[in-house]
Coordinates of C-alpha atoms in Angstrom, one line a residue:
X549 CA 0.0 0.0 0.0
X550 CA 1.4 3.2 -1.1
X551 CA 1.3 6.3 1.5
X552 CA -1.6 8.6 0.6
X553 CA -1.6 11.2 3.5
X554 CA -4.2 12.4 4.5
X555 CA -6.6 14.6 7.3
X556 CA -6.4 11.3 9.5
X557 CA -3.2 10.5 9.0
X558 CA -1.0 10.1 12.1
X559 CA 2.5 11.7 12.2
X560 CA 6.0 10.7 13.7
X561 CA 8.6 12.2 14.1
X562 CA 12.5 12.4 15.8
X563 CA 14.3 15.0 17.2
X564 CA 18.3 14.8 17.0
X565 CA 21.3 17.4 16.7
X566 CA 22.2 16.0 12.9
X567 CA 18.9 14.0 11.2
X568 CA 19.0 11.2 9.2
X569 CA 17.2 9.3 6.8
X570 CA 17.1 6.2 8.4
X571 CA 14.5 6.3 10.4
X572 CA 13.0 8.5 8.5
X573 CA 12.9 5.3 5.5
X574 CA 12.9 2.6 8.1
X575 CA 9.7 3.7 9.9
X576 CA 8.0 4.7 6.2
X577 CA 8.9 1.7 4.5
X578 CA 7.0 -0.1 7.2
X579 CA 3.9 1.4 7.5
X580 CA 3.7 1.6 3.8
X581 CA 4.3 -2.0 3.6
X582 CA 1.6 -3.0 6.3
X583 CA -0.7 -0.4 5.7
X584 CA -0.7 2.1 8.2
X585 CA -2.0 5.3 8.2
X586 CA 1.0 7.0 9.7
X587 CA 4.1 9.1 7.9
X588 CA 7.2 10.3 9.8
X589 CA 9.3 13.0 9.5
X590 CA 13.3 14.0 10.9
X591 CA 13.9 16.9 12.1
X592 CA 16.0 19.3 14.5
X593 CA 15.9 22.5 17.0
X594 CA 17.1 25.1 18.5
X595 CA 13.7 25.4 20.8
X596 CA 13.2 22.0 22.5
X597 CA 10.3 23.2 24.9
X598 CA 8.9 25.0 21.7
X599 CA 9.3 21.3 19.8
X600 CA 8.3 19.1 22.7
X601 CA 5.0 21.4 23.4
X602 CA 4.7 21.0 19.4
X603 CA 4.4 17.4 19.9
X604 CA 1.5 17.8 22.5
X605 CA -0.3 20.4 20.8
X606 CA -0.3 19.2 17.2
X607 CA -1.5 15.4 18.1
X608 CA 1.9 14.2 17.1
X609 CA 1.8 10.9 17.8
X610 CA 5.8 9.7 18.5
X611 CA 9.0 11.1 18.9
X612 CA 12.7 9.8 18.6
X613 CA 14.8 11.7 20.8
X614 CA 18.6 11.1 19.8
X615 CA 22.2 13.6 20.8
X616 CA 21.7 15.7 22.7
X617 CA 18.5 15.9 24.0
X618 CA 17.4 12.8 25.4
X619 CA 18.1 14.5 29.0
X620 CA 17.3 17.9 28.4
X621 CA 13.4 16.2 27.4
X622 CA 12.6 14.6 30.4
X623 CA 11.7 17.9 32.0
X624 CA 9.2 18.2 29.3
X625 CA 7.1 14.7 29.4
X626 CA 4.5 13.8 32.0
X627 CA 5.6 10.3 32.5
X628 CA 8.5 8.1 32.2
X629 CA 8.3 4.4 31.8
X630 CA 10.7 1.9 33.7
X631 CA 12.8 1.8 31.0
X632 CA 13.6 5.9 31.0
X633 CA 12.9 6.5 34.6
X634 CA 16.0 4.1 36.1
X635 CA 18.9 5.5 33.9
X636 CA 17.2 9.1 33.2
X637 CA 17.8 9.0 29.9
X638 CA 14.9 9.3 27.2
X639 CA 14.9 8.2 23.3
X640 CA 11.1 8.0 22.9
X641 CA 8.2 10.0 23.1
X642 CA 4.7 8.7 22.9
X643 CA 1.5 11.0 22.5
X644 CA -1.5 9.8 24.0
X645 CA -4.2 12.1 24.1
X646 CA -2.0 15.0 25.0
X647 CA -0.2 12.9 27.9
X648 CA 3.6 12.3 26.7
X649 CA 5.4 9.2 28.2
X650 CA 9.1 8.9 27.1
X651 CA 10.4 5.5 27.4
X652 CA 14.3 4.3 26.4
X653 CA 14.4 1.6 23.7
X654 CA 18.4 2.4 23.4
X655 CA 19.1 0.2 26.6
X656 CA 16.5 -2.6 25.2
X657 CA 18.9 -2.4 21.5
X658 CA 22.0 -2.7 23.3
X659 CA 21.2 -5.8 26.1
X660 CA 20.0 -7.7 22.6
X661 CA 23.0 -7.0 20.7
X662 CA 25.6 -7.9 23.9
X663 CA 23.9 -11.5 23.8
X664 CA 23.7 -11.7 20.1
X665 CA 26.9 -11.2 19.9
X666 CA 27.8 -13.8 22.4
X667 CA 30.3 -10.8 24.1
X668 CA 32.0 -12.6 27.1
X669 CA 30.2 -11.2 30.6
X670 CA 33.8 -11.2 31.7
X671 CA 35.3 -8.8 29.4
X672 CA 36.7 -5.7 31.1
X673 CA 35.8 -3.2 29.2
X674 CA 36.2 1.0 28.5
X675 CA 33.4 3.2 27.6
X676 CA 34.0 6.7 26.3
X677 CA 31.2 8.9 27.0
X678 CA 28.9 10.1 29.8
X679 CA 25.2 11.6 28.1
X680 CA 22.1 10.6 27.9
X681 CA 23.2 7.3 25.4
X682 CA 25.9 6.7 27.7
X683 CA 23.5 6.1 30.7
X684 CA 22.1 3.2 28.4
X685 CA 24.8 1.9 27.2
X686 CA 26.4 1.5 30.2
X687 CA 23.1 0.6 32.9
X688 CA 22.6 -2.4 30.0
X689 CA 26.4 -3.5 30.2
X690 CA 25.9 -3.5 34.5
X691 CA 22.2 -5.1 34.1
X692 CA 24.0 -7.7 31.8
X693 CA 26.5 -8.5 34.3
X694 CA 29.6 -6.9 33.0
X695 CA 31.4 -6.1 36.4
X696 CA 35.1 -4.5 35.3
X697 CA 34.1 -1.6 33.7
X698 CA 35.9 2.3 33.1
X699 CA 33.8 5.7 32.2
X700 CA 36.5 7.4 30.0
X701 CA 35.1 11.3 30.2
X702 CA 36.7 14.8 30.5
X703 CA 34.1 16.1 31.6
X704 CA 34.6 15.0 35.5
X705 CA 31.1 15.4 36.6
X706 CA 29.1 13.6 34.8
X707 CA 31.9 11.2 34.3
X708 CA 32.2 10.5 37.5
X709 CA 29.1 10.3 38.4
X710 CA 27.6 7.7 35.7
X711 CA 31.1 5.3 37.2
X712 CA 29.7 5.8 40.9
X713 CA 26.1 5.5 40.0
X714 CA 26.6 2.0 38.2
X715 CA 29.9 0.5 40.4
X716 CA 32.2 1.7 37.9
X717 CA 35.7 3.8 37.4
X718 CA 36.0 6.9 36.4
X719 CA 39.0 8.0 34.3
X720 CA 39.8 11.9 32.2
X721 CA 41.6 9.3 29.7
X722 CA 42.2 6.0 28.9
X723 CA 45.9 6.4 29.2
X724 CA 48.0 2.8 28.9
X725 CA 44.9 0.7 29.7
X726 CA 44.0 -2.1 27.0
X727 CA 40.4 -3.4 28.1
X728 CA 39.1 -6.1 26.1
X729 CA 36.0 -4.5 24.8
X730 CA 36.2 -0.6 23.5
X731 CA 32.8 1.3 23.4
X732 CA 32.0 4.6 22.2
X733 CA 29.6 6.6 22.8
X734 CA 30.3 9.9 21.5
X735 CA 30.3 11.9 18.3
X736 CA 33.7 11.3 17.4
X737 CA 33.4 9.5 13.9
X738 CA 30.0 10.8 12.8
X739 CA 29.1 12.4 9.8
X740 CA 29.1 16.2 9.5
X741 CA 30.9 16.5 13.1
X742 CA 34.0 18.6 13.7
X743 CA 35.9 14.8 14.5
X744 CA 34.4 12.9 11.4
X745 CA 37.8 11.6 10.3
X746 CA 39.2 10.7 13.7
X747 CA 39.3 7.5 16.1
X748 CA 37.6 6.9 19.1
X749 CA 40.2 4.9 20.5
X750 CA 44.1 4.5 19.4
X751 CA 45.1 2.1 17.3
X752 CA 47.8 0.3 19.8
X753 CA 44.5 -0.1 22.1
X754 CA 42.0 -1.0 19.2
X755 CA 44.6 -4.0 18.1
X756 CA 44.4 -5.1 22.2
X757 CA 40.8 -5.4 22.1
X758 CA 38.5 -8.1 21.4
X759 CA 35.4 -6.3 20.8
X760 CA 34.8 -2.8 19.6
X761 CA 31.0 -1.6 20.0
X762 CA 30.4 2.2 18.0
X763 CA 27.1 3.1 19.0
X764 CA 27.6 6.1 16.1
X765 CA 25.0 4.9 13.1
X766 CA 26.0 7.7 10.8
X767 CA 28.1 6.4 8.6
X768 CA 27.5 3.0 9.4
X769 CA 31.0 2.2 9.4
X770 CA 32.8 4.5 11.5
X771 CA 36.7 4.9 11.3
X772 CA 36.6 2.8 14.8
X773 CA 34.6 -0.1 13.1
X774 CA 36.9 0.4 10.1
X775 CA 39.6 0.0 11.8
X776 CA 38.7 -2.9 14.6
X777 CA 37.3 -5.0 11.2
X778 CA 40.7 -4.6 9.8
X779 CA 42.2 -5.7 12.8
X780 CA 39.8 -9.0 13.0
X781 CA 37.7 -7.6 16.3
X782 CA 34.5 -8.7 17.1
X783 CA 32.5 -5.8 16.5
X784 CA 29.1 -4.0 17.4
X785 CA 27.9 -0.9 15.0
X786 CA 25.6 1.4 15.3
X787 CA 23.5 0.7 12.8
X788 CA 22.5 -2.8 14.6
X789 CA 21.4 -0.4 17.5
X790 CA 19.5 2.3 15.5
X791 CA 17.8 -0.6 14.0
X792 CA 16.9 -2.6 16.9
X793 CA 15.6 0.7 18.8
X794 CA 13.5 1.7 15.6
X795 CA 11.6 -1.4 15.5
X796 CA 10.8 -1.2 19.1
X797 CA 9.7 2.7 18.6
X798 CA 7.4 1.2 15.6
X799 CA 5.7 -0.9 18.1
X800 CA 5.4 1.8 20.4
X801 CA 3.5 4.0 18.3
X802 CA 1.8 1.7 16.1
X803 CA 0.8 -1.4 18.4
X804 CA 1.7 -3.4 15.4
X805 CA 5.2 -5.9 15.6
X806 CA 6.8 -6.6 12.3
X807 CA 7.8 -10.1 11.6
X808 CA 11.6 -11.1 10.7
X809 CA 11.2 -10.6 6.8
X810 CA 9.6 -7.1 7.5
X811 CA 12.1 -5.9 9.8
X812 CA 15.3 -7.6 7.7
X813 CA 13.6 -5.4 4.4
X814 CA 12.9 -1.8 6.2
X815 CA 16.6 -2.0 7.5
X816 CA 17.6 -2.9 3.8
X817 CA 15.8 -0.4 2.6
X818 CA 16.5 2.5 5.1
X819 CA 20.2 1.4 4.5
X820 CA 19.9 1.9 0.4
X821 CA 19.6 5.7 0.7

């Protein structure tokens, strides 16, 4: 069924510093191919009360929330499900009736992809980052029952505190440590950003590693996951995650679950652009 909008048609949306099309594609390809009376839209601002309030007003049913404002928007919902509310960190917004309940489906992508990928619950591992994304990341790695973990941040507060909050350590830099599994979860490798070209992590510690995670989905192979394939690592992209939490955003807006095929074909398809 082809999308014919129309006066009853239900609108989606995300939110996010640098929009894509994948979810954009991902999310149309779907209701097109089951069809649903929905369409969704990407886009950014500089007035995130102004957007959120937007959301509310207009009838808008859902919302992704990616970097950087999936703390900044809790303020701004009436509800936080379980999966928000213990790591205060929001990716979702759903509009019911004017009452906005933000839920994370980031920490749901991430605890999949740890067992898919069969990642050893002994690995130590280092996770540079401390926002909103690094709150899931990291709360699904401790929930998982990866115990030797290190918060690599410059920023000291909110370093340190995500380590202490979750029984981790804290470090400004990685300095000569070689954990077994690298994570990032900042922009450094995305499209567009001041660091596009550079590494997350340097090489000497990326060829100690067994598993390299970049939770950055634009491109879908970073210079990190460039790098760690060349090297033979196990490794975890961002795409997988965008994916994963996309489908479970479709569900939470549509009440509809796609089957295998489906899913496999919107991620090919949001992928082709």
């Amino acid at each position: 069924m082809q999308i014919n909008p129309n006066k009853d048609t239900q609108l989606c949306m995300s939110l996010s510093g640098r929009p894509g099309n994948f979810g954009l594609r991902f999310h149309n390809h779907l209701y097109e191919q089951l069809g649903l009376n929905f369409y969704y839209k990407a886009f950014s601002s500089r007035d995130l009360p102004g957007a959120v309030g937007g959301i509310r007003a207009l009838g808008i049913r859902g919302c992704g929330v990616s970097m950087p404002f999936k703390e900044a928007c809790i303020a701004l919902v009436d509800e936080l499900d379980p999966s928000a509310a213990a790591i205060q960190s929001i990716n979702t917004i759903v509009n019911t009736n004017g009452h906005l309940k933000a839920y994370n489906t980031d920490y749901i992508a991430i605890a999949q992809l740890l067992q898919s990928h069969a990642v050893p619950k002994d690995s130590t591992f280092a996770l540079r980052g401390s926002g909103g994304m690094a709150k899931a990341v990291a709360s699904a790695l401790r929930d998982g029952g990866y115990k030797h973990g290190l918060i690599v941040a410059r920023n000291e507060a909110t370093g340190r505190a995500l380590a202490e909050s979750l029984g981790y350590e804290w470090q400004a830099e990685l300095g000569a440590r070689r954990p077994q599994m690298l994570i990032n979860v900042t922009p450094i490798g995305m499209t567009g950003g001041p660091e596009a070209d550079q590494l997350a992590f340097e090489p000497e510690t990326i060829a100690a590693a067994q598993t390299v995670f970049d939770v950055v989905a634009i491109p879908s192979e970073t210079p990190l996951i460039v790098r760690a394939r060349a090297d033979g690592k196990r490794v975890i992209t961002g795409l997988e995650v965008i994916a994963i939490q996309a489908l479970e955003q479709f569900v939470l807006y549509t009440g509809v679950r796609p089957n295998l095929e489906q899913f496999e074909k919107a991620v090919a398809f949001a992928r082709s652009a």
